[in-house]
Amino acid sequence: MAAGRGRGRSAFAGWLASAAGLVAIDQIAKAWVLAELTGTIAVLPSLNLVLVHNPGAAFGLLAQAGGWQRWFFIVVGVVIAVFITEWLRRSARTGRTWLCAALALVLGGAFGNLWDRLARGAVVDFIDVYYGRYHWPAFNVADAAITIGALILVLASFRGDRPDDREAGNS
């Protein structure tokens, strides 16, 4: 039993390190954008880099709310991060790799955007995907991680959220 708990702690630490690495990548990208980006840079057809400060939520929701939304989103972000951290801690003991990967992506993304709200008062977005005149709202590495993590969570739920075969003794 103790060995299982130790393995769970070790797995949990690894997933937390993954989330922290994602926060670092997100913040490095944002620091580069803030220091270097002046205007719009066309990267590929239908992909630009452009600096946007988003004081609201996804798609600019509540961006014009007058400032109170910053603290609201900080509180919501902290509550969600605590919930996901605990979920990840419990899941790390079970051998559910896909679930843990999804939670680490969402956690890293949440902390990346929370960092922005605390340090800058708004989330720094810079990835502009478009088709013709139609632009998807600008987003960042943290947003992409949250989206990918959420998609993996949905797929993991279809999988029945069962332990990996090697953890179940079927390797």
XYZ file of N, CA, C and O in Angstrom:
684
model
N 0.813 -1.195 0.000
C 0.000 0.000 0.000
C 0.863 1.269 0.000
O 0.613 2.189 -0.732
N 1.902 1.279 0.829
C 2.779 2.448 0.889
C 3.487 2.675 -0.434
O 3.689 3.810 -0.851
N 3.876 1.590 -1.111
C 4.539 1.743 -2.409
C 3.595 2.379 -3.412
O 3.998 3.209 -4.221
N 2.323 2.022 -3.361
C 1.332 2.618 -4.258
C 1.170 4.107 -4.012
O 1.060 4.900 -4.927
N 1.166 4.464 -2.718
C 1.055 5.887 -2.388
C 2.287 6.646 -2.865
O 2.191 7.758 -3.356
N 3.466 6.043 -2.699
C 4.696 6.690 -3.161
C 4.695 6.885 -4.662
O 5.084 7.922 -5.172
N 4.247 5.850 -5.379
C 4.161 5.954 -6.834
C 3.150 7.041 -7.222
O 3.379 7.808 -8.143
N 2.052 7.133 -6.482
C 1.049 8.168 -6.749
C 1.601 9.561 -6.524
O 1.354 10.473 -7.293
N 2.385 9.712 -5.432
C 3.003 11.020 -5.155
C 3.992 11.391 -6.240
O 4.066 12.532 -6.670
N 4.766 10.405 -6.671
C 5.755 10.635 -7.718
C 5.062 11.012 -9.039
O 5.494 11.938 -9.733
N 3.989 10.290 -9.360
C 3.237 10.605 -10.587
C 2.620 11.994 -10.482
O 2.676 12.774 -11.434
N 2.061 12.309 -9.321
C 1.451 13.625 -9.107
C 2.494 14.723 -9.286
O 2.250 15.722 -9.971
N 3.678 14.520 -8.709
C 4.760 15.509 -8.852
C 5.149 15.673 -10.318
O 5.402 16.796 -10.777
N 5.176 14.574 -11.060
C 5.493 14.653 -12.487
C 4.446 15.434 -13.269
O 4.788 16.251 -14.136
N 3.175 15.202 -12.951
C 2.106 15.933 -13.647
C 2.133 17.412 -13.264
O 1.910 18.282 -14.114
N 2.419 17.710 -11.993
C 2.554 19.119 -11.590
C 3.725 19.781 -12.313
O 3.629 20.942 -12.731
N 4.824 19.046 -12.468
C 5.980 19.578 -13.196
C 5.611 19.846 -14.656
O 6.045 20.852 -15.233
N 4.806 18.973 -15.231
C 4.342 19.193 -16.609
C 3.507 20.458 -16.703
O 3.680 21.262 -17.630
N 2.604 20.640 -15.747
C 1.773 21.851 -15.727
C 2.652 23.092 -15.550
O 2.446 24.108 -16.225
N 3.647 23.010 -14.666
C 4.555 24.143 -14.447
C 5.363 24.440 -15.712
O 5.603 25.614 -16.046
N 5.797 23.389 -16.408
C 6.505 23.590 -17.672
C 5.649 24.300 -18.699
O 6.128 25.173 -19.435
N 4.384 23.951 -18.730
C 3.447 24.619 -19.641
C 3.293 26.089 -19.273
O 3.287 26.952 -20.152
N 3.196 26.387 -17.986
C 3.121 27.787 -17.549
C 4.376 28.533 -18.006
O 4.280 29.663 -18.511
N 5.537 27.913 -17.868
C 6.790 28.555 -18.290
C 6.784 28.835 -19.790
O 7.132 29.949 -20.220
N 6.388 27.852 -20.588
C 6.328 28.055 -22.042
C 5.360 29.180 -22.383
O 5.666 30.056 -23.203
N 4.198 29.173 -21.744
C 3.190 30.211 -21.978
C 3.743 31.595 -21.632
O 3.624 32.535 -22.418
N 4.376 31.711 -20.481
C 4.885 33.011 -20.042
C 6.078 33.475 -20.877
O 6.227 34.673 -21.134
N 6.913 32.562 -21.315
C 8.027 32.932 -22.205
C 7.484 33.454 -23.531
O 7.965 34.479 -24.047
N 6.493 32.773 -24.075
C 5.885 33.228 -25.332
C 5.266 34.611 -25.157
O 5.435 35.497 -26.000
N 4.565 34.808 -24.062
C 3.927 36.110 -23.812
C 4.963 37.204 -23.598
O 4.794 38.331 -24.074
N 6.047 36.886 -22.888
C 7.110 37.879 -22.678
C 7.726 38.284 -24.006
O 7.998 39.471 -24.241
N 7.943 37.309 -24.893
C 8.489 37.622 -26.212
C 7.531 38.528 -26.980
O 7.954 39.528 -27.580
N 6.267 38.185 -26.963
C 5.263 38.973 -27.683
C 5.231 40.400 -27.141
O 5.217 41.365 -27.911
N 5.222 40.530 -25.817
C 5.178 41.863 -25.220
C 6.423 42.683 -25.547
O 6.351 43.891 -25.741
N 7.579 42.031 -25.622
C 8.832 42.741 -25.879
C 9.064 43.033 -27.355
O 9.661 44.053 -27.706
N 8.606 42.151 -28.223
C 9.016 42.222 -29.624
C 7.908 42.542 -30.632
O 8.207 43.028 -31.716
N 6.678 42.244 -30.313
C 5.624 42.354 -31.319
C 5.096 43.788 -31.406
O 4.600 44.333 -30.418
N 5.253 44.355 -32.581
C 4.712 45.689 -32.844
C 3.880 45.587 -34.117
O 4.408 45.617 -35.220
N 2.606 45.430 -33.966
C 1.746 45.257 -35.129
C 1.435 43.794 -35.363
O 1.570 42.961 -34.479
N 1.077 43.495 -36.580
C 0.684 42.143 -36.952
C 1.781 41.494 -37.783
O 2.329 42.116 -38.680
N 2.092 40.231 -37.455
C 3.065 39.470 -38.234
C 2.334 38.288 -38.854
O 1.765 37.460 -38.141
N 2.360 38.214 -40.189
C 1.779 37.068 -40.887
C 2.758 35.903 -40.769
O 3.911 35.998 -41.186
N 2.315 34.793 -40.195
C 3.162 33.621 -40.004
C 2.920 32.609 -41.107
O 3.854 32.110 -41.720
N 1.687 32.308 -41.344
C 1.238 31.362 -42.373
C -0.060 31.915 -42.955
O -0.694 32.775 -42.340
N -0.483 31.398 -44.095
C -1.820 31.783 -44.547
C -2.833 31.413 -43.467
O -2.794 30.304 -42.930
N -3.646 32.342 -43.063
C -4.672 32.171 -42.029
C -4.121 32.128 -40.610
O -4.805 31.704 -39.694
N -2.868 32.567 -40.395
C -2.298 32.606 -39.049
C -1.403 33.828 -38.901
O -0.417 33.981 -39.633
N -1.768 34.686 -37.954
C -0.990 35.886 -37.639
C -0.591 35.874 -36.175
O -1.221 35.194 -35.353
N 0.418 36.672 -35.855
C 0.707 37.024 -34.473
C 0.281 38.467 -34.295
O 0.615 39.325 -35.113
N -0.475 38.731 -33.239
C -0.981 40.067 -32.972
C -1.175 40.207 -31.464
O -1.625 39.272 -30.804
N -0.785 41.343 -30.905
C -0.878 41.547 -29.459
C -2.263 42.052 -29.069
O -2.730 43.072 -29.569
N -2.903 41.300 -28.157
C -4.219 41.682 -27.629
C -4.181 41.508 -26.118
O -3.738 40.473 -25.622
N -4.638 42.519 -25.385
C -4.804 42.407 -23.933
C -6.292 42.176 -23.672
O -7.113 43.041 -23.971
N -6.620 41.019 -23.106
C -8.013 40.654 -22.875
C -8.322 40.693 -21.380
O -7.956 39.777 -20.646
N -9.024 41.728 -20.904
C -9.381 41.792 -19.485
C -10.590 40.911 -19.153
O -10.925 40.722 -17.987
N -11.218 40.358 -20.174
C -12.398 39.531 -19.961
C -12.064 38.056 -19.957
O -10.934 37.645 -19.741
N -13.085 37.269 -20.217
C -12.930 35.809 -20.281
C -12.813 35.398 -21.740
O -12.522 36.217 -22.611
N -13.056 34.127 -22.012
C -12.996 33.615 -23.380
C -13.878 34.458 -24.293
O -14.968 34.887 -23.909
N -13.370 34.705 -25.490
C -14.058 35.491 -26.516
C -14.323 36.932 -26.068
O -15.205 37.605 -26.579
N -13.563 37.412 -25.082
C -13.713 38.788 -24.619
C -14.941 39.020 -23.753
O -15.309 40.164 -23.489
N -15.566 37.957 -23.252
C -16.742 38.077 -22.395
C -16.421 38.959 -21.197
O -15.415 38.751 -20.519
N -17.219 39.955 -20.964
C -17.082 40.915 -19.870
C -15.847 41.801 -19.982
O -15.423 42.396 -18.998
N -15.259 41.906 -21.149
C -14.051 42.713 -21.321
C -14.302 44.189 -21.001
O -13.392 44.885 -20.557
N -15.508 44.650 -21.206
C -15.835 46.059 -20.984
C -16.572 46.282 -19.664
O -17.272 47.265 -19.502
N -16.395 45.398 -18.695
C -17.183 45.434 -17.462
C -16.715 46.471 -16.448
O -17.348 46.632 -15.421
N -15.623 47.145 -16.674
C -15.224 48.231 -15.797
C -14.158 47.896 -14.769
O -13.849 48.712 -13.918
N -13.588 46.705 -14.787
C -12.480 46.375 -13.906
C -12.782 45.332 -12.847
O -11.884 44.626 -12.413
N -14.012 45.236 -12.387
C -14.344 44.255 -11.355
C -14.113 42.826 -11.836
O -13.820 41.939 -11.031
N -14.211 42.604 -13.150
C -14.092 41.250 -13.696
C -12.699 40.662 -13.474
O -12.548 39.447 -13.377
N -11.681 41.522 -13.373
C -10.323 41.015 -13.120
C -10.311 40.185 -11.845
O -9.820 39.058 -11.823
N -10.826 40.746 -10.762
C -10.807 40.058 -9.472
C -11.765 38.877 -9.463
O -11.462 37.838 -8.868
N -12.879 38.999 -10.139
C -13.809 37.880 -10.258
C -13.132 36.701 -10.949
O -13.193 35.564 -10.461
N -12.455 36.962 -12.077
C -11.799 35.887 -12.814
C -10.586 35.334 -12.056
O -10.250 34.162 -12.195
N -9.933 36.155 -11.249
C -8.840 35.657 -10.406
C -9.392 34.677 -9.378
O -8.849 33.579 -9.198
N -10.470 35.037 -8.699
C -11.076 34.148 -7.707
C -11.562 32.859 -8.366
O -11.286 31.757 -7.872
N -12.245 32.988 -9.486
C -12.725 31.797 -10.202
C -11.541 30.935 -10.625
O -11.572 29.695 -10.480
N -10.483 31.546 -11.132
C -9.293 30.807 -11.555
C -8.633 30.059 -10.409
O -8.223 28.906 -10.563
N -8.540 30.690 -9.249
C -7.947 30.034 -8.083
C -8.803 28.854 -7.638
O -8.288 27.758 -7.374
N -10.116 29.047 -7.582
C -11.016 27.954 -7.180
C -10.899 26.776 -8.146
O -10.779 25.623 -7.730
N -10.907 27.067 -9.436
C -10.783 26.001 -10.438
C -9.427 25.313 -10.323
O -9.342 24.080 -10.391
N -8.361 26.080 -10.137
C -7.020 25.491 -10.019
C -6.930 24.582 -8.794
O -6.330 23.495 -8.874
N -7.513 24.977 -7.681
C -7.505 24.133 -6.480
C -8.280 22.846 -6.748
O -7.817 21.742 -6.418
N -9.441 22.966 -7.359
C -10.257 21.789 -7.685
C -9.502 20.844 -8.617
O -9.443 19.631 -8.379
N -8.912 21.375 -9.674
C -8.201 20.539 -10.644
C -6.957 19.922 -10.013
O -6.635 18.762 -10.285
N -6.258 20.661 -9.165
C -5.074 20.115 -8.493
C -5.453 18.915 -7.633
O -4.769 17.878 -7.654
N -6.531 19.027 -6.894
C -6.975 17.910 -6.064
C -7.420 16.729 -6.936
O -7.116 15.569 -6.629
N -8.137 17.007 -8.009
C -8.562 15.954 -8.936
C -7.336 15.249 -9.527
O -7.278 14.027 -9.622
N -6.340 16.033 -9.892
C -5.106 15.480 -10.438
C -4.377 14.634 -9.391
O -3.888 13.545 -9.691
N -4.320 15.121 -8.161
C -3.655 14.365 -7.086
C -4.307 12.997 -6.909
O -3.636 11.970 -6.839
N -5.616 12.983 -6.885
C -6.333 11.708 -6.716
C -6.176 10.820 -7.949
O -6.034 9.600 -7.822
N -6.210 11.404 -9.115
C -6.121 10.634 -10.364
C -4.736 10.076 -10.596
O -4.584 9.029 -11.223
N -3.707 10.755 -10.093
C -2.329 10.302 -10.307
C -2.088 8.932 -9.672
O -1.242 8.180 -10.130
N -2.849 8.602 -8.634
C -2.703 7.302 -7.965
C -3.362 6.168 -8.738
O -3.137 5.008 -8.422
N -4.166 6.485 -9.728
C -4.993 5.460 -10.376
C -4.441 4.942 -11.692
O -4.991 3.997 -12.241
N -3.411 5.572 -12.226
C -2.863 5.131 -13.507
C -3.687 5.574 -14.698
O -3.605 4.971 -15.759
N -4.442 6.618 -14.565
C -5.257 7.139 -15.671
C -4.478 8.240 -16.390
O -4.689 9.425 -16.171
N -3.598 7.814 -17.273
C -2.671 8.727 -17.927
C -3.384 9.800 -18.728
O -3.027 10.977 -18.660
N -4.371 9.429 -19.511
C -5.080 10.420 -20.338
C -5.778 11.448 -19.465
O -5.743 12.645 -19.750
N -6.413 10.999 -18.408
C -7.081 11.918 -17.491
C -6.066 12.859 -16.858
O -6.281 14.079 -16.817
N -4.964 12.319 -16.384
C -3.929 13.157 -15.757
C -3.318 14.145 -16.758
O -3.066 15.305 -16.409
N -3.078 13.693 -17.978
C -2.537 14.597 -19.004
C -3.516 15.737 -19.265
O -3.108 16.909 -19.356
N -4.787 15.411 -19.375
C -5.804 16.443 -19.614
C -5.848 17.435 -18.460
O -5.869 18.657 -18.671
N -5.842 16.927 -17.246
C -5.887 17.809 -16.074
C -4.638 18.676 -15.976
O -4.723 19.856 -15.620
N -3.467 18.118 -16.298
C -2.234 18.905 -16.268
C -2.276 20.024 -17.312
O -1.827 21.146 -17.050
N -2.826 19.739 -18.494
C -2.961 20.777 -19.527
C -3.895 21.892 -19.062
O -3.577 23.083 -19.195
N -5.041 21.512 -18.521
C -6.003 22.524 -18.054
C -5.410 23.318 -16.894
O -5.527 24.545 -16.845
N -4.746 22.622 -15.963
C -4.142 23.300 -14.816
C -3.049 24.273 -15.255
O -3.016 25.426 -14.809
N -2.157 23.836 -16.133
C -1.103 24.719 -16.630
C -1.670 25.924 -17.351
O -1.213 27.056 -17.160
N -2.679 25.695 -18.176
C -3.324 26.804 -18.876
C -4.005 27.770 -17.925
O -3.910 28.994 -18.075
N -4.688 27.224 -16.932
C -5.374 28.077 -15.951
C -4.365 28.943 -15.197
O -4.578 30.153 -15.013
N -3.247 28.338 -14.777
C -2.225 29.112 -14.067
C -1.548 30.134 -14.984
O -1.208 31.233 -14.538
N -1.346 29.799 -16.258
C -0.755 30.759 -17.185
C -1.610 32.011 -17.324
O -1.103 33.144 -17.276
N -2.915 31.816 -17.467
C -3.807 32.970 -17.599
C -4.029 33.669 -16.260
O -4.158 34.904 -16.214
N -4.025 32.913 -15.158
C -4.144 33.520 -13.835
C -2.939 34.422 -13.564
O -3.089 35.535 -13.040
N -1.772 33.965 -13.941
C -0.542 34.758 -13.787
C -0.698 36.105 -14.495
O -0.360 37.156 -13.945
N -1.222 36.052 -15.725
C -1.428 37.298 -16.479
C -2.367 38.250 -15.748
O -2.112 39.452 -15.668
N -3.467 37.722 -15.260
C -4.445 38.576 -14.568
C -3.831 39.221 -13.328
O -4.074 40.396 -13.054
N -3.037 38.446 -12.588
C -2.404 38.985 -11.388
C -1.316 40.001 -11.733
O -1.245 41.070 -11.133
N -0.470 39.671 -12.694
C 0.696 40.503 -13.010
C 0.372 41.672 -13.933
O 0.986 42.732 -13.832
N -0.576 41.474 -14.855
C -0.800 42.475 -15.904
C -2.206 43.058 -15.914
O -2.475 43.992 -16.650
N -3.114 42.450 -15.173
C -4.493 42.931 -15.149
C -5.335 42.425 -16.301
O -6.540 42.664 -16.347
N -4.729 41.731 -17.238
C -5.439 41.190 -18.399
C -4.615 40.040 -18.966
O -3.408 39.956 -18.738
N -5.280 39.172 -19.698
C -4.602 38.044 -20.330
C -4.008 38.510 -21.658
O -4.660 39.212 -22.428
N -2.766 38.130 -21.908
C -2.087 38.463 -23.160
C -2.409 37.374 -24.184
O -2.073 36.217 -23.987
N -3.084 37.771 -25.247
C -3.392 36.863 -26.353
C -2.591 37.321 -27.569
O -2.336 38.518 -27.740
N -2.215 36.360 -28.423
C -1.383 36.762 -29.568
C -1.524 35.879 -30.800
O -0.958 36.180 -31.828
N -2.259 34.799 -30.721
C -2.417 33.918 -31.875
C -3.731 34.264 -32.563
O -4.800 34.193 -31.959
N -3.642 34.662 -33.815
C -4.803 35.092 -34.596
C -4.993 34.117 -35.757
O -4.198 34.095 -36.694
N -6.039 33.306 -35.666
C -6.382 32.359 -36.726
C -7.588 32.937 -37.466
O -8.555 33.383 -36.842
N -7.516 32.924 -38.793
C -8.603 33.531 -39.559
C -8.810 32.807 -40.880
O -7.964 32.045 -41.348
N -9.953 33.067 -41.462
C -10.268 32.598 -42.812
C -10.952 33.752 -43.522
O -12.023 34.199 -43.109
N -10.306 34.257 -44.555
C -10.852 35.428 -45.241
C -10.909 36.608 -44.285
O -9.905 36.980 -43.682
N -12.101 37.170 -44.115
C -12.291 38.292 -43.189
C -12.705 37.845 -41.796
O -12.859 38.667 -40.903
N -12.917 36.560 -41.609
C -13.437 36.045 -40.346
C -12.298 35.571 -39.446
O -11.570 34.655 -39.793
N -12.166 36.234 -38.300
C -11.093 35.933 -37.355
C -11.660 35.250 -36.115
O -12.657 35.713 -35.555
N -11.012 34.162 -35.705
C -11.313 33.556 -34.415
C -10.768 34.516 -33.364
O -9.753 35.182 -33.607
N -11.384 34.635 -32.204
C -10.795 35.519 -31.184
C -9.350 35.112 -30.879
O -9.033 33.920 -30.807
N -8.492 36.103 -30.721
C -7.085 35.834 -30.436
C -6.964 35.002 -29.165
O -7.763 35.133 -28.239
N -5.953 34.129 -29.141
C -5.742 33.265 -27.990
C -4.257 33.098 -27.748
O -3.441 33.723 -28.424
N -3.885 32.277 -26.763
C -2.484 32.107 -26.397
C -2.194 30.635 -26.117
O -3.069 29.779 -26.281
N -0.977 30.340 -25.689
C -0.568 28.959 -25.414
C -1.433 28.364 -24.301
O -1.871 27.212 -24.388
N -1.697 29.137 -23.256
C -2.521 28.649 -22.144
C -3.926 28.283 -22.625
O -4.464 27.243 -22.239
N -4.515 29.135 -23.458
C -5.853 28.850 -23.989
C -5.857 27.574 -24.814
O -6.787 26.756 -24.723
N -4.825 27.392 -25.627
C -4.726 26.185 -26.449
C -4.612 24.949 -25.552
O -5.247 23.922 -25.808
N -3.824 25.044 -24.475
C -3.668 23.915 -23.558
C -4.985 23.583 -22.871
O -5.344 22.407 -22.734
N -5.713 24.600 -22.442
C -7.015 24.378 -21.803
C -7.960 23.688 -22.778
O -8.655 22.731 -22.424
N -7.986 24.149 -24.010
C -8.877 23.563 -25.026
C -8.501 22.111 -25.305
O -9.370 21.234 -25.333
N -7.223 21.840 -25.504
C -6.772 20.468 -25.762
C -7.063 19.583 -24.547
O -7.543 18.458 -24.687
N -6.796 20.095 -23.350
C -7.085 19.334 -22.138
C -8.560 19.011 -21.999
O -8.930 17.887 -21.635
N -9.416 19.985 -22.306
C -10.865 19.742 -22.235
C -11.290 18.688 -23.249
O -12.124 17.821 -22.941
N -10.724 18.740 -24.450
C -11.051 17.724 -25.462
C -10.606 16.332 -25.014
O -11.331 15.348 -25.197
N -9.432 16.247 -24.413
C -8.961 14.960 -23.904
C -9.868 14.464 -22.782
O -10.163 13.264 -22.697
N -10.336 15.374 -21.928
C -11.271 14.983 -20.866
C -12.533 14.367 -21.446
O -13.025 13.346 -20.952
N -13.052 14.978 -22.503
C -14.248 14.434 -23.151
C -13.947 13.052 -23.730
O -14.708 12.098 -23.529
N -12.822 12.931 -24.441
C -12.451 11.632 -25.015
C -12.209 10.585 -23.933
O -12.606 9.424 -24.078
N -11.585 10.988 -22.826
C -11.334 10.058 -21.720
C -12.638 9.577 -21.103
O -12.738 8.434 -20.664
N -13.637 10.438 -21.100
C -14.925 10.018 -20.542
C -15.573 8.954 -21.424
O -16.223 8.038 -20.921
N -15.377 9.040 -22.744
C -15.890 8.007 -23.648
C -15.129 6.697 -23.465
O -15.669 5.621 -23.678
N -13.887 6.822 -23.080
C -13.038 5.664 -22.855
C -13.417 4.952 -21.561
O -12.910 3.888 -21.252
N -14.271 5.562 -20.780
C -14.694 4.964 -19.531
C -13.770 5.295 -18.371
O -13.899 4.723 -17.306
N -12.809 6.191 -18.587
C -11.900 6.624 -17.537
C -11.293 5.440 -16.787
O -11.228 5.411 -15.580
N -10.870 4.435 -17.536
C -10.292 3.240 -16.907
C -8.775 3.396 -16.792
O -8.159 4.106 -17.572
N -8.174 2.689 -15.845
C -6.712 2.764 -15.702
C -6.013 2.253 -16.954
O -6.568 1.442 -17.712
N -4.793 2.708 -17.148
C -3.981 2.202 -18.249
C -3.780 0.700 -18.086
O -3.778 0.178 -16.979
N -3.570 0.007 -19.191
C -3.381 -1.442 -19.151
C -2.202 -1.844 -18.271
O -2.285 -2.801 -17.535
N -1.106 -1.104 -18.319
C 0.064 -1.496 -17.532
C -0.220 -1.380 -16.040
O 0.291 -2.131 -15.243
N -1.050 -0.410 -15.650
C -1.411 -0.258 -14.242
C -2.378 -1.342 -13.819
O -2.437 -1.716 -12.655
N -3.168 -1.840 -14.735
C -4.150 -2.869 -14.414
C -3.529 -4.258 -14.424
O -4.210 -5.246 -14.188
N -2.225 -4.341 -14.732
C -1.537 -5.612 -14.730
C -1.641 -6.363 -16.052
O -1.396 -7.557 -16.105
N -1.963 -5.673 -17.132
C -2.138 -6.312 -18.428
C -1.000 -6.011 -19.385
O -1.155 -6.039 -20.572
N 0.169 -5.641 -18.881
C 1.269 -5.281 -19.788
C 2.034 -6.480 -20.270
O 2.062 -7.517 -19.755
